[in-house]
Structure formats: C-alpha cells, structure tokens
C-alpha cells in the first residue's frame, strides 16, 4: 500500500476537522446545497468532457492505484527476474510453475513461459495488457485533473447562486450572516476537493504512470529473454541497461574494498 | 449518439435547477440583462476573432459532433474493411454495390470503388473530404474554446455595469439587495456557459478530432487497398499496423489455449 | 473588407449600449478618470515595452489589416497566377502590361516582369517587401496583445486609486455609492478594451499573418516562374503543391463523373 | 538613448499624477508602509531567488540598457564594418588607428587589429566580452521579470497586514475609511511597480538581448575578417548573409531603374 | 554559505516585523488556526503528491543546499583539478593522499585514485553518487515548488472556514472586526509562505541543480583523466572545453599587452 497517499488524506482530514472544531461544530459545515453543486457540477462537466468508457475505467483504476504501491524497487525487480532466469535455466520452464510470484503481471508472463507458449504469443498478450493498463491509468489521471480544475469554478457558481438568493430576499441586512455562511460553503468545498484531493491524486497517478511504463516494459523484456533461455547474467545486464539512469544503482553507499 | 455528452448536459441542468429551487424560484435567475451581455458579448468577440466562414461551418459542426459517436471501435472498422475486401475479392467490385454500410465516409469510398473510378481520383476526392471535415471540426473546437475563455470576462463586465448603475443610483443602502442579486447573475451566467458547456464541449471535440483523423485516414487506406484488389489478410494486417498502439488490440482478456 | 471584424465591433457596441440604456443613461458611464488610466496607462507601458518604430508601423498596420480581407481564396490566387502565365506565354511579357490586377503585391511583381527586370532583382525586391510587411504585421499583433494583456491591470489600478480617494475622504458611508460607481468604471473600461477589442483583434491578426505568409510566398514563386517562362500547367501544379494541405482543394463537393 | 523607454515612463508618471490630482492630493498616496512591503518584500524574495553576483551585475546593467539604444541599424553596422575593411585594405592596420568609432565594442576590436594582435587572441577576448555581457543582460532581464512577478503578491500581503490591523482595532465602522485607504495603497504600489515598470522593462531587455547577440557576433566576425585582410565586398556580403532575414534589406522602397 | 539566501530571508523577516510593529503588535499576527491550515494543509497535499522517500530525502537536502554555496567558480575548479593532475604526474597517485581537498565529492574521487581503484570502479561509483544527489536535489526543488503552489489555496481555505464560522455566529455586525482579522491571517500566512519562502527557494534550487550537474560531471571527467595519467595541460584544456560558454572565461577584463 502507498502509505503516503493514505497518510496525506488522513492528515488533511485531521487538519480540517480540528480547524472546524476549534471555531464551532461540524454540522455548521455540512450543506447539501454545496455538496450538490460541487459533486453534481464537476461530475456533469466531466461526463461531457470524456467518453463514457474512460469514466468507467479511469476513475476506479485511478482511485485504486493512488493507494497501492509496488513493494519492490526496479532494481529488485531485475534481481527477481534474473533469479527466475536462473531457475528456468537449471530446471527448465517446468521449474517456473512452482515459483510464487507476487506481482500479478510478472506472474502471468511466467505462467505463459511455464505453459510453453511461443514468443510472439507471449509478447502480443503482455504488450496488449500493458497498453490497456497504461491507457486506463492515463485516463484516470486526466479525469482527476479535470475534476480538480473545474471544482473551484463550481464552488464559485454555488456561492453565486446562494448570494443571488440571499440578496434577492434581503430585507434585514443584519440577518445576512447565516445565509452568507452557507453560500461560502460551496467555494470552500470546491477548493478542498481540488487542492486536498483531486490535484494531488492526479500528480501521484502521473508519477506512477511513468514508473509502471518502465516496470511493465522491463518485465516483458525479461520474460521474453527467459523464454529464449538466455543466461541469468545476460538477462540482468540487459535489463539494467534498460533502466533510466537514476534507478541503475542501488541507493546504498558504495564502500571501497 | 454520444450518450455521455447528453447525460452530462442533462445532469448539469438537473443540478442547476435543483439548487435554484432549493432556495427560491427559477424566475429569480432569469435576466435579460445577463443574457444579453454573455451571449451578445461572447458572440461579438468571437465574430472579431474568427473569419465569418469558420463561424458558419465550425459552430454547427461542433454542436452536431459533440453529440454523435461512431458506433464501432477502430478495430471493428478494420474488420469491416477486411470483410469488404473479402467481398471485393470473391465477387469483384460489383459485389460491393449491394453491401449496406453505415459509416457515410466509408460508404462513399466503397461506392467509388464499385463504380470503377481510378485510384488517383478516389484518393483525391476522399482526402479532400477528410481535410475539409477535419478543418471544420478543428475550427468548431477552437470557437467553443474561445467562447468558453471569454464568457467569464463578459460575466464580470455585466456585473460591473450592473454595480455601476446600482451604486450611482444608491440612496438607501438597505434596498441594495435585489440590485446586487441581478448584477451577480451576469457573473453566474458567464461561469456556467464556460464551465458547464463550452469548455467541456471543446475538450470533447478535441478528442473526437484526434479519433476521426485516424479513422478517416484508415478508411482511405483500406479503400485504396480494396481498389488494388489486395488480399483481405493483407488489408487487415496493414491497417492494424496503422493503428496507434493502444487500439491495436481488442479489449477482451486473452485466454491461453 | 473583413465583414466579421466590423460586424463584431458593431455587435459589441450595440450590446454595450443596450445594457447601459436598460439601466440608466450613457453619461453615467463616461468618465475621464477611467479613460485616462486605461488609455494613458496601457499606452505608457506599451511605449516602454516596444521600440518606437514598432509602435509607429505596427499599430496602424494592424488596425488596417484587421478590417481588410483578401477577396480571393488561395486556390483562386493560384488560378489567377496560372492565367497570367498563360498570357505571358502567348503574348510575351509585354502582354502583362495591360492586365489589371487587384492585389497590389501581385501587381507590383507582374510589373517587374513586364518591365523585363532579371530574376535576382525581382526576387530580392519582392522578398524584401514581404519580409518588411510580415515583420510589421507581427509587431502589430504583438502590440495589440500587449495592450490587451495589461489593460485589465490598469483598470484595477484606476479603481484602486478611486477607492483610496473615496475611503480617505469618507465621512458618511451612505454617500459612498456614486464614488464607488466611478471607481468601478476603470475596471469596466479595462475589461472591455481587453476582451472586446484588443485580444480579439490580436487573434485575428495572428490568423491573417499566417495566411499572408503563404499568399505572398506563393505570389513570389509564381512570378519567378512566369519570369522563367514556365508553362501555365507547371506553374499551377507547383503552386498547388506549395499550399498547406487544407487549401489544396476547392470546397465544392466532388461529383463522380 | 532609447526615447521610447523614457517617454513611456514619463507618460506613465504624468497619467498617474493627473489621476491623483484630479481626486485629491499627492500626499494621500505616499505611504511608508506600502513602500516598505513592496520594495522590501520584492527585494528580499529576489535576493533569495538569485545568486548575489547576478543581482549586482544584472540590476544596474538592465537599468542602463533599457534606456540606451544603438543609434545604427544592423545594416548600417555592416556598412561601417565594410568601410573599416576598405581603410584597412588601403592604408594597412595602421590606418585604423585614426578612425573614430562610436560603438565601444567595435572600437575595442578595431584597436586590437590596429595593435596587431593575432586572430585567436582577438577572437578569445571579444567572445569572452560578448558572453559576459549577454549573461549579465539576461540576468538583468530575469531579475526585472522576477520582481514584476512577485510585486503584486507583496501588494496583497501589505494590504492584508493593513486590514488585519484595521479589523483587529475596529470599534467604530464609520472610521474604517482612512485605514482602508492606507491598506489599499500596498496593492496599488504592487500593481504599478509590476505593470508600469518591471514587466515592460523586462520585455524591452529581452528584445535588446536578441538584438545585441546578433550585433556583437556580427562585429566579431567582421573584425576577424578585417584582421585577415578580406576584401570589403566580401566582408559586406558575408555579414549580410549572417543577418536574420528581416534585417537583410534596407527599409527604403526599391525603385525599378 | 550562500549569503544571498540568508540575507534575503533575514531582510524578509525584518520587513515583515517592521510592518507589523508600525501598526500594532506581533501577537496580533500569531494564530494557531492559520498556522494549522497552512502547514497542515500544504503538508497533507504534498504527502499525497509525492512518494514518502522523496519527502524524506528532498526536503532536508533542499533546505541545506539553498544555504550552501560552492566557494569556487567552475574555472577555479578546473584549475584545482589541473593542479591535482600535476601532483599525480610528479609524485604518482601516492602524492594525492596528502592533498587537502575541500569539496567532498572531489575529495572522494581523488581518494579512489590514490587507493588505486581501476577506472570502471571509480566511474561507476562517482556517477552513482552524482545521479543520486541530483535526483534528490530535483525532488527537493519540486517539493518546495509544490508547497509554494498550494499554500495560497490553503490560505483561502483557512479564511473561508473562518468566515463561515464568523457569519454563522454573527449577531452584531459591529463586532465582526476581530473575527475578520483572524480569518484573513490564513490568507496572509499562505501568501507569505509561498512568495517569501517556498517559491524563491525552489527557484534557487533549480539554479543550483543546473550548476551542480556541470560541476560533478566535470569532476568525474577530471578524476578519470588523472587516473589515466593525462598531462595537466590536456586535463585543463579538455575540462574548459566542457564548460558552458559563459563559464569558459574568467570575468576579469583582458588587457592588451
């Protein structure tokens, strides 16, 4: 699990609730009016903006991926693939059947190798999977960003509607306060949805998209080399060369021997 | 039909009407003043911004295309063209005359093949059609975006005019409310026109523009290969190679045999 | 004449005047204070921003070109040049002397050919003209955009000055209205100058700049080919190849013969 | 001298002073509070943003160059260098010693030639000079832009501090006016510093930077060719070829002979 | 130490404190409410935005590097490396052991040479170090920029929460002042954190990132050439050729001999 996302949301919630409780009660900040305009309005605009299928795939995938995290670094992934190449070399593809692999994408590829499919079938299937996955993750990122971009505008729209109603019915200026408070809630909701939720999530998904593109391409290359019975040393060397420079080395401090 | 666009507009309308009815009546939000400044102002600025012919072609084409949707995916399109190649191979170009084709652009190209026009005539006519269409769709997208960009400014202009009149005639501050309400309506209209209508429509048209460019180029290539009596297998293979990577595969999950 | 620019400005004026008359009289909206800050301020900032010669050439050229329009499409221009090539072929360069040509740039080039100047002289003179013209048109576009970008800021400055004076002299809050109205006029003027005039004009000039670059280069190429006594068919073919794809075809619907 | 910069600043000052005098007196607009927050704040932020040496070189160089202007066009510069080549040809390098040259950079290079330094020494010294100069001019432009970008924010900060103090001490709302006036002055100062001074100056420096890069490179090339005793005609031709297209021709209208 | 950063922060603090003391006391501007929303909110959003490891490495590294400064220019660095090459030439690698080197990265590389490691080991270790360092510095810069980008939004959120509570409990408008003052503090804190701290720091880190990339690559190249026993003259010449143009020359004025 990606602890940072959860921690961040939790911290944001704590900050918000403490602020509210310091000056009043929570009920004062719950408002159907503001809720409808922010979520209804952003949802409507996003529905117009994207094809329906993008919405169905992108939103839940984005939500899920903002919270999950690959437990291994890219270098550990290379090590794991090199070990699998070692096993395949010693025990043949059959030996791979008994190995337990955590990463589902890697596991699937290894199963293909163990089952003896040919190279072009494995490549086609895994690339198709990777491309579908990346497309949906990118759609998810774009949808969260689009919501984050329009939520403040809908906050302003909600506040404007509230102010128009308030001013139109205004008889006694001294009773204006509570109405004004309610009208401002829509702006508050819009700013919170954008700045504490949607835009940070979109930024995190963008980072994960870049990582997963490297990870899955690396896994595909590794599996195809295992299928071709390449030596573990060669597999490791070629996969390391594939990594972006900054991941090529372990983070530990080198010690002169 | 592109259900998402319609659903989105409908949802937006429902959200708006419920918000208004929750705090008053609809009449309070209808205002000729605000209507004139937003639509008149945005229309005037757009008229200055674009050539007259772009306005005539772009606006209606954009409106129509925001709501229509190609019923087939790009892969299904390749399949359909491959089937037509099969028919042309077995029955000769004559056989194509009886086929019913839904897509008007594909239908037109197939009619040319059935009528026996030569390759350069077909290519010239279809490319001209495609380019005219894409140019107008792009103009449409730009016009909706331009309106969406200037509508909030005209909302502010309308509110400023209203406030100047209100302040200039102000004698009793306690009667200021209803005037203020009316003045704010222009800002509200401008924000709604931009965020709930024009900008989402422009974004959707941009997406469709990219899709249609691929679709129509693919159809032209397919038709020219059918005219050259290429084998259906070759037609399919070459068209698939043309697709952007993400569309090359069907979305179904591959199952190992 | 570019009817759209004129129509847009007229429509903008009508919208503005009707809005004002609906809620008061025009005099209420005329204010020397606001006029000075918007035009004086924007003019001063633009003077600092650009060299003096750019201002002298760019502003009037931009104003003139926003309202003028080439009456012929690029394809008609190619036809006209091909006809001139036909005349030059049949009657020799002398025949060109009697032809009446509307476009001044084309007319000048043809006069050079009729007068028997050599190729390098004609090319040098026409390219120098084209480059000077495009430079000045680009300067004009940039100046209108710069004014449109800073006018709202000067509107705010004018309103701030007005508000400081109002607050500093404030004794009776109930008399604040008329002063506030006057202060807001500067913001209104700035928003109008930017959104209804300068930014749309700058956008239109940008479009014309792109068109004129193609047009004049095309004319130069055509004239040089006429000077070289190329055949009309070749002239037409080579000039069409020069056009950006979308202009290569006439807009009429092709009919299968 | 660059008259436009001076005229613009003068015009801006006149506009400002007339506006202020129309509605009160100048003293009302002088405020230490606003002065400290705008100049102190912008200065502090700029100090953090740039290395100290950039500040020392960039600010004064920028201020000086915004007001100075090369009196000659690039084409006149080429003519001047060609004349110097003529002199060097006829009288030898010694002849250059007596020539009076206005441009200090050109004068320095010519002195090197007259003193008989070898090519690589001259090139190294002049290129070092040019690079130092361009680096400092670019730093100057960036610093003015950075100040122009943050001044409005510090204006808002000043106004917020003033408003907090005003509200915290508020007992009688009717006495709020003069405090509000003072608080708004910071926003006014920030907007003026940015829009009437720093951003236009930064834009002008950016234009001069592009020009000086061409000018000084052209001078270096010319001087090296004079050192190599190239013929004046060749010097002129090669330097003209170096100019960006728009400067290659004089602005005068060509007349057919 | 980078004096500019420290001076800037100090100056900013002095400006702020004087402004506050000129119109009241410091206590009026200390507010837990505003503190929580700005630091809590920005921290939560940043936590969601970045992986946890980036936060741990980037924030402190950024803070440290904004205040430290390489005491030598890049040209002095080249001179220092050339001297080391001289020593290595005369006394052999052993001679390098006794040299005192200030820069830790250069010192580490020289120790490797003195200890006799082979070229590929030295290159791998130093490049790994450089890449880790640059990655973390870049993360630091991005985190400071992200905080600077969202702090004003959280300022607005804090002010909105305060205003909602104020309006909801409003009974006597004349007592509104102190509440309003407190609500505005959040906006003030947000603007200060962004404009006086985070954004300038991010800009400075970006400048240092570019410099350190050149410096460390230059050091690596120099050390590898020393390891290969290249002549000091060659080392100097090749490293100078590596420098970006503007650093290639010393800033002193050249004097003709």
Short mmCIF file of N, CA and C in Angstrom, two decimals, chain A residues 32-34 36-37 39-41 43-52 57 108 111-112 115 117 121 124-125 127-132 135-136 139 149-150 153-154 156-158 160-165 167-171 173, chain B residues 2-5 7-9 11-12 15-16 18-24 28-29 69 173-178 180-182 184-185 187-188 191-192 195-197 199-201 203-204 245-246 249-257:
data_model
loop_
_atom_site.label_atom_id
_atom_site.label_comp_id
_atom_site.label_asym_id
_atom_site.label_seq_id
_atom_site.Cartn_x
_atom_site.Cartn_y
_atom_site.Cartn_z
N UNK A 32 -26.10 20.39 2.01
CA UNK A 32 -26.49 19.67 0.79
C UNK A 32 -26.30 20.53 -0.45
N UNK A 33 -26.66 21.79 -0.33
CA UNK A 33 -26.52 22.76 -1.42
C UNK A 33 -25.10 22.72 -2.00
N UNK A 34 -24.12 22.91 -1.14
CA UNK A 34 -22.72 22.94 -1.59
C UNK A 34 -22.30 21.59 -2.13
N UNK A 36 -24.19 19.28 -3.58
CA UNK A 36 -24.77 19.05 -4.90
C UNK A 36 -24.02 19.81 -5.99
N UNK A 37 -23.73 21.09 -5.71
CA UNK A 37 -23.13 21.89 -6.79
C UNK A 37 -21.72 21.42 -7.11
N UNK A 39 -20.20 18.28 -6.41
CA UNK A 39 -20.10 16.94 -6.96
C UNK A 39 -20.95 16.79 -8.21
N UNK A 40 -22.18 17.34 -8.17
CA UNK A 40 -23.04 17.28 -9.35
C UNK A 40 -22.43 18.04 -10.52
N UNK A 41 -21.99 19.26 -10.25
CA UNK A 41 -21.46 20.08 -11.34
C UNK A 41 -20.19 19.50 -11.94
N UNK A 43 -19.17 16.47 -11.82
CA UNK A 43 -19.49 15.20 -12.46
C UNK A 43 -20.11 15.45 -13.84
N UNK A 44 -21.02 16.41 -13.92
CA UNK A 44 -21.65 16.71 -15.21
C UNK A 44 -20.62 17.17 -16.23
N UNK A 45 -19.79 18.11 -15.82
CA UNK A 45 -18.80 18.65 -16.76
C UNK A 45 -17.82 17.57 -17.20
N UNK A 46 -17.46 16.66 -16.28
CA UNK A 46 -16.52 15.60 -16.63
C UNK A 46 -17.19 14.60 -17.57
N UNK A 47 -18.48 14.38 -17.37
CA UNK A 47 -19.24 13.48 -18.23
C UNK A 47 -19.26 14.01 -19.67
N UNK A 48 -19.40 15.33 -19.83
CA UNK A 48 -19.38 15.91 -21.18
C UNK A 48 -17.98 15.80 -21.77
N UNK A 49 -16.98 15.98 -20.91
CA UNK A 49 -15.61 16.11 -21.37
C UNK A 49 -15.02 14.80 -21.91
N UNK A 50 -15.34 13.67 -21.26
CA UNK A 50 -14.71 12.40 -21.61
C UNK A 50 -15.72 11.40 -22.18
N UNK A 51 -15.24 10.40 -22.96
CA UNK A 51 -16.14 9.31 -23.36
C UNK A 51 -16.54 8.51 -22.12
N UNK A 52 -17.74 7.89 -22.20
CA UNK A 52 -18.28 7.19 -21.05
C UNK A 52 -17.36 6.07 -20.57
N UNK A 57 -13.60 3.15 -16.64
CA UNK A 57 -12.32 2.51 -16.37
C UNK A 57 -11.39 3.40 -15.54
N UNK A 108 1.78 -13.65 -14.49
CA UNK A 108 1.09 -14.06 -15.71
C UNK A 108 2.08 -14.42 -16.81
N UNK A 111 3.78 -17.70 -16.12
CA UNK A 111 2.88 -18.82 -16.38
C UNK A 111 2.86 -19.16 -17.87
N UNK A 112 2.84 -18.10 -18.71
CA UNK A 112 2.89 -18.32 -20.16
C UNK A 112 4.16 -19.11 -20.52
N UNK A 115 3.92 -22.65 -19.41
CA UNK A 115 2.96 -23.40 -20.23
C UNK A 115 3.48 -23.62 -21.64
N UNK A 117 4.05 -21.39 -24.24
CA UNK A 117 3.61 -20.62 -25.40
C UNK A 117 4.79 -20.08 -26.17
N UNK A 121 3.26 -15.08 -29.23
CA UNK A 121 2.01 -15.09 -28.47
C UNK A 121 2.20 -14.37 -27.13
N UNK A 124 2.63 -10.56 -27.70
CA UNK A 124 1.37 -9.91 -28.05
C UNK A 124 0.45 -9.74 -26.86
N UNK A 125 0.31 -10.81 -26.10
CA UNK A 125 -0.62 -10.76 -24.97
C UNK A 125 -0.16 -9.79 -23.89
N UNK A 127 2.01 -7.25 -24.17
CA UNK A 127 2.00 -5.86 -24.62
C UNK A 127 0.59 -5.30 -24.64
N UNK A 128 -0.37 -6.14 -25.08
CA UNK A 128 -1.76 -5.70 -25.09
C UNK A 128 -2.21 -5.34 -23.67
N UNK A 129 -1.86 -6.22 -22.72
CA UNK A 129 -2.20 -5.96 -21.32
C UNK A 129 -1.60 -4.65 -20.82
N UNK A 130 -0.30 -4.49 -21.08
CA UNK A 130 0.39 -3.29 -20.62
C UNK A 130 -0.25 -2.04 -21.22
N UNK A 131 -0.52 -2.07 -22.54
CA UNK A 131 -1.07 -0.88 -23.18
C UNK A 131 -2.46 -0.54 -22.64
N UNK A 132 -3.31 -1.59 -22.48
CA UNK A 132 -4.63 -1.33 -21.91
C UNK A 132 -4.49 -0.69 -20.53
N UNK A 135 -3.20 2.95 -20.73
CA UNK A 135 -4.24 3.83 -21.26
C UNK A 135 -5.26 4.18 -20.17
N UNK A 136 -5.70 3.15 -19.44
CA UNK A 136 -6.71 3.41 -18.42
C UNK A 136 -6.13 4.25 -17.27
N UNK A 139 -6.06 7.76 -18.48
CA UNK A 139 -7.41 8.34 -18.44
C UNK A 139 -7.79 8.72 -17.01
N UNK A 149 -9.57 20.72 -11.81
CA UNK A 149 -9.52 22.02 -12.49
C UNK A 149 -10.87 22.73 -12.47
N UNK A 150 -11.98 21.97 -12.51
CA UNK A 150 -13.27 22.66 -12.59
C UNK A 150 -13.98 22.79 -11.24
N UNK A 153 -14.35 26.35 -9.89
CA UNK A 153 -15.33 27.13 -10.65
C UNK A 153 -16.74 26.79 -10.20
N UNK A 154 -17.01 25.50 -9.95
CA UNK A 154 -18.35 25.14 -9.48
C UNK A 154 -18.57 25.63 -8.06
N UNK A 156 -17.48 28.51 -7.03
CA UNK A 156 -17.88 29.90 -7.23
C UNK A 156 -19.33 29.97 -7.72
N UNK A 157 -19.71 29.04 -8.62
CA UNK A 157 -21.08 29.01 -9.12
C UNK A 157 -22.05 28.80 -7.96
N UNK A 158 -21.73 27.83 -7.07
CA UNK A 158 -22.60 27.58 -5.93
C UNK A 158 -22.73 28.80 -5.03
N UNK A 160 -22.29 31.92 -5.92
CA UNK A 160 -23.04 32.95 -6.63
C UNK A 160 -24.54 32.69 -6.54
N UNK A 161 -24.95 31.41 -6.74
CA UNK A 161 -26.38 31.09 -6.64
C UNK A 161 -26.88 31.43 -5.24
N UNK A 162 -26.11 31.05 -4.23
CA UNK A 162 -26.52 31.36 -2.86
C UNK A 162 -26.61 32.86 -2.60
N UNK A 163 -25.67 33.61 -3.15
CA UNK A 163 -25.68 35.06 -2.92
C UNK A 163 -26.83 35.74 -3.65
N UNK A 164 -27.12 35.26 -4.86
CA UNK A 164 -28.26 35.84 -5.60
C UNK A 164 -29.54 35.63 -4.79
N UNK A 165 -29.74 34.40 -4.27
CA UNK A 165 -30.94 34.13 -3.48
C UNK A 165 -30.97 34.98 -2.21
N UNK A 167 -29.43 37.93 -1.63
CA UNK A 167 -29.65 39.35 -1.92
C UNK A 167 -31.09 39.60 -2.36
N UNK A 168 -31.62 38.67 -3.17
CA UNK A 168 -32.96 38.89 -3.70
C UNK A 168 -33.99 38.92 -2.58
N UNK A 169 -33.76 38.13 -1.53
CA UNK A 169 -34.72 38.06 -0.43
C UNK A 169 -34.36 38.96 0.74
N UNK A 170 -33.29 39.75 0.56
CA UNK A 170 -32.77 40.51 1.69
C UNK A 170 -33.72 41.61 2.13
N UNK A 171 -34.09 41.59 3.37
CA UNK A 171 -34.88 42.70 3.90
C UNK A 171 -34.12 43.34 5.05
N UNK A 173 -30.48 43.57 6.62
CA UNK A 173 -29.05 43.27 6.42
C UNK A 173 -28.42 42.56 7.61
N UNK B 2 -23.62 10.09 -28.81
CA UNK B 2 -22.67 10.14 -27.70
C UNK B 2 -23.46 10.41 -26.42
N UNK B 3 -23.78 9.32 -25.72
CA UNK B 3 -24.66 9.44 -24.55
C UNK B 3 -24.04 10.33 -23.48
N UNK B 4 -22.72 10.25 -23.32
CA UNK B 4 -22.06 10.98 -22.23
C UNK B 4 -22.33 12.48 -22.32
N UNK B 5 -22.21 13.05 -23.54
CA UNK B 5 -22.45 14.49 -23.69
C UNK B 5 -23.86 14.84 -23.26
N UNK B 7 -25.99 13.06 -21.39
CA UNK B 7 -26.16 12.80 -19.96
C UNK B 7 -25.54 13.93 -19.13
N UNK B 8 -24.36 14.34 -19.52
CA UNK B 8 -23.66 15.39 -18.78
C UNK B 8 -24.45 16.68 -18.78
N UNK B 9 -24.95 17.08 -19.96
CA UNK B 9 -25.73 18.33 -20.03
C UNK B 9 -27.00 18.19 -19.20
N UNK B 11 -27.53 16.16 -16.62
CA UNK B 11 -27.17 16.17 -15.21
C UNK B 11 -26.87 17.59 -14.75
N UNK B 12 -26.12 18.33 -15.57
CA UNK B 12 -25.81 19.71 -15.23
C UNK B 12 -27.08 20.53 -15.05
N UNK B 15 -28.83 19.50 -11.77
CA UNK B 15 -28.10 20.07 -10.64
C UNK B 15 -28.46 21.54 -10.46
N UNK B 16 -28.44 22.27 -11.56
CA UNK B 16 -28.69 23.71 -11.53
C UNK B 16 -30.10 24.00 -11.06
N UNK B 18 -32.20 22.07 -9.41
CA UNK B 18 -32.47 21.70 -8.01
C UNK B 18 -31.88 22.74 -7.07
N UNK B 19 -30.67 23.19 -7.35
CA UNK B 19 -30.04 24.20 -6.50
C UNK B 19 -30.92 25.44 -6.41
N UNK B 20 -31.42 25.85 -7.57
CA UNK B 20 -32.22 27.07 -7.61
C UNK B 20 -33.53 26.88 -6.87
N UNK B 21 -34.19 25.74 -7.12
CA UNK B 21 -35.48 25.51 -6.47
C UNK B 21 -35.34 25.33 -4.96
N UNK B 22 -34.18 24.81 -4.52
CA UNK B 22 -33.96 24.63 -3.08
C UNK B 22 -34.00 25.97 -2.34
N UNK B 23 -33.66 27.06 -3.03
CA UNK B 23 -33.56 28.34 -2.31
C UNK B 23 -34.43 29.43 -2.88
N UNK B 24 -35.36 29.09 -3.75
CA UNK B 24 -36.20 30.14 -4.32
C UNK B 24 -36.90 29.63 -5.56
N UNK B 28 -36.31 34.04 -10.53
CA UNK B 28 -35.31 34.91 -9.91
C UNK B 28 -33.98 34.86 -10.66
N UNK B 29 -33.77 33.77 -11.41
CA UNK B 29 -32.49 33.59 -12.08
C UNK B 29 -32.55 33.87 -13.58
N UNK B 69 -21.62 9.75 -32.09
CA UNK B 69 -20.49 8.90 -31.78
C UNK B 69 -20.44 7.76 -32.79
N UNK B 173 -28.99 52.25 1.30
CA UNK B 173 -28.19 51.01 1.23
C UNK B 173 -29.02 49.76 1.52
N UNK B 174 -30.08 49.89 2.27
CA UNK B 174 -30.82 48.68 2.64
C UNK B 174 -31.61 48.12 1.46
N UNK B 175 -31.78 48.93 0.41
CA UNK B 175 -32.51 48.43 -0.77
C UNK B 175 -31.57 47.91 -1.83
N UNK B 176 -30.31 47.79 -1.46
CA UNK B 176 -29.28 47.41 -2.40
C UNK B 176 -29.39 45.95 -2.84
N UNK B 177 -29.98 45.10 -1.99
CA UNK B 177 -30.01 43.66 -2.22
C UNK B 177 -30.45 43.22 -3.60
N UNK B 178 -31.70 43.50 -3.98
CA UNK B 178 -32.19 43.00 -5.26
C UNK B 178 -31.33 43.45 -6.44
N UNK B 180 -28.11 44.06 -6.38
CA UNK B 180 -26.90 43.26 -6.30
C UNK B 180 -27.15 41.86 -6.87
N UNK B 181 -28.30 41.27 -6.51
CA UNK B 181 -28.65 39.93 -7.00
C UNK B 181 -28.64 39.91 -8.52
N UNK B 182 -29.27 40.93 -9.11
CA UNK B 182 -29.33 40.98 -10.57
C UNK B 182 -27.93 41.14 -11.18
N UNK B 184 -25.11 40.15 -10.00
CA UNK B 184 -24.33 38.92 -9.89
C UNK B 184 -24.73 37.87 -10.91
N UNK B 185 -25.98 37.98 -11.42
CA UNK B 185 -26.44 36.96 -12.37
C UNK B 185 -25.54 36.88 -13.61
N UNK B 187 -22.28 37.33 -13.82
CA UNK B 187 -21.12 36.51 -13.48
C UNK B 187 -21.48 35.03 -13.45
N UNK B 188 -22.66 34.75 -12.86
CA UNK B 188 -23.13 33.37 -12.79
C UNK B 188 -23.32 32.78 -14.18
N UNK B 191 -19.94 32.04 -15.84
CA UNK B 191 -19.27 30.87 -15.28
C UNK B 191 -19.93 29.59 -15.75
N UNK B 192 -21.28 29.61 -15.84
CA UNK B 192 -21.98 28.41 -16.28
C UNK B 192 -21.71 28.11 -17.75
N UNK B 195 -17.97 26.81 -17.90
CA UNK B 195 -17.57 25.59 -17.20
C UNK B 195 -18.49 24.40 -17.39
N UNK B 196 -19.76 24.68 -17.69
CA UNK B 196 -20.69 23.56 -17.84
C UNK B 196 -20.98 23.27 -19.30
N UNK B 197 -20.65 24.20 -20.19
CA UNK B 197 -20.98 23.97 -21.59
C UNK B 197 -19.76 24.07 -22.53
N UNK B 199 -16.33 24.86 -22.45
CA UNK B 199 -15.02 24.23 -22.29
C UNK B 199 -15.11 22.70 -22.34
N UNK B 200 -16.11 22.07 -21.65
CA UNK B 200 -16.21 20.61 -21.80
C UNK B 200 -16.47 20.19 -23.25
N UNK B 201 -17.34 20.94 -23.97
CA UNK B 201 -17.61 20.59 -25.36
C UNK B 201 -16.32 20.70 -26.19
N UNK B 203 -13.28 20.34 -25.18
CA UNK B 203 -12.41 19.20 -24.85
C UNK B 203 -12.89 17.93 -25.55
N UNK B 204 -14.21 17.72 -25.55
CA UNK B 204 -14.71 16.51 -26.22
C UNK B 204 -14.43 16.57 -27.72
N UNK B 245 -0.84 2.36 -30.99
CA UNK B 245 -0.62 1.12 -30.26
C UNK B 245 -1.82 0.69 -29.41
N UNK B 246 -2.40 1.62 -28.71
CA UNK B 246 -3.43 1.24 -27.74
C UNK B 246 -4.68 0.66 -28.39
N UNK B 249 -5.17 -3.76 -30.16
CA UNK B 249 -5.70 -4.99 -29.59
C UNK B 249 -7.13 -4.79 -29.15
N UNK B 250 -7.89 -5.86 -29.18
CA UNK B 250 -9.23 -5.80 -28.61
C UNK B 250 -9.11 -5.72 -27.10
N UNK B 251 -10.15 -5.22 -26.47
CA UNK B 251 -10.06 -5.03 -25.03
C UNK B 251 -10.30 -6.32 -24.25
N UNK B 252 -10.83 -7.35 -24.92
CA UNK B 252 -11.12 -8.61 -24.24
C UNK B 252 -9.85 -9.22 -23.65
N UNK B 253 -10.02 -9.99 -22.59
CA UNK B 253 -8.89 -10.63 -21.91
C UNK B 253 -8.45 -11.84 -22.73
N UNK B 254 -7.15 -11.94 -23.04
CA UNK B 254 -6.69 -13.11 -23.79
C UNK B 254 -6.65 -14.34 -22.88
N UNK B 255 -7.06 -15.47 -23.40
CA UNK B 255 -7.05 -16.70 -22.60
C UNK B 255 -6.07 -17.69 -23.24
N UNK B 256 -5.15 -18.20 -22.46
CA UNK B 256 -4.20 -19.17 -23.04
C UNK B 256 -4.93 -20.41 -23.50
N UNK B 257 -4.65 -20.89 -24.69
CA UNK B 257 -5.37 -22.05 -25.24
C UNK B 257 -4.81 -23.34 -24.66
#
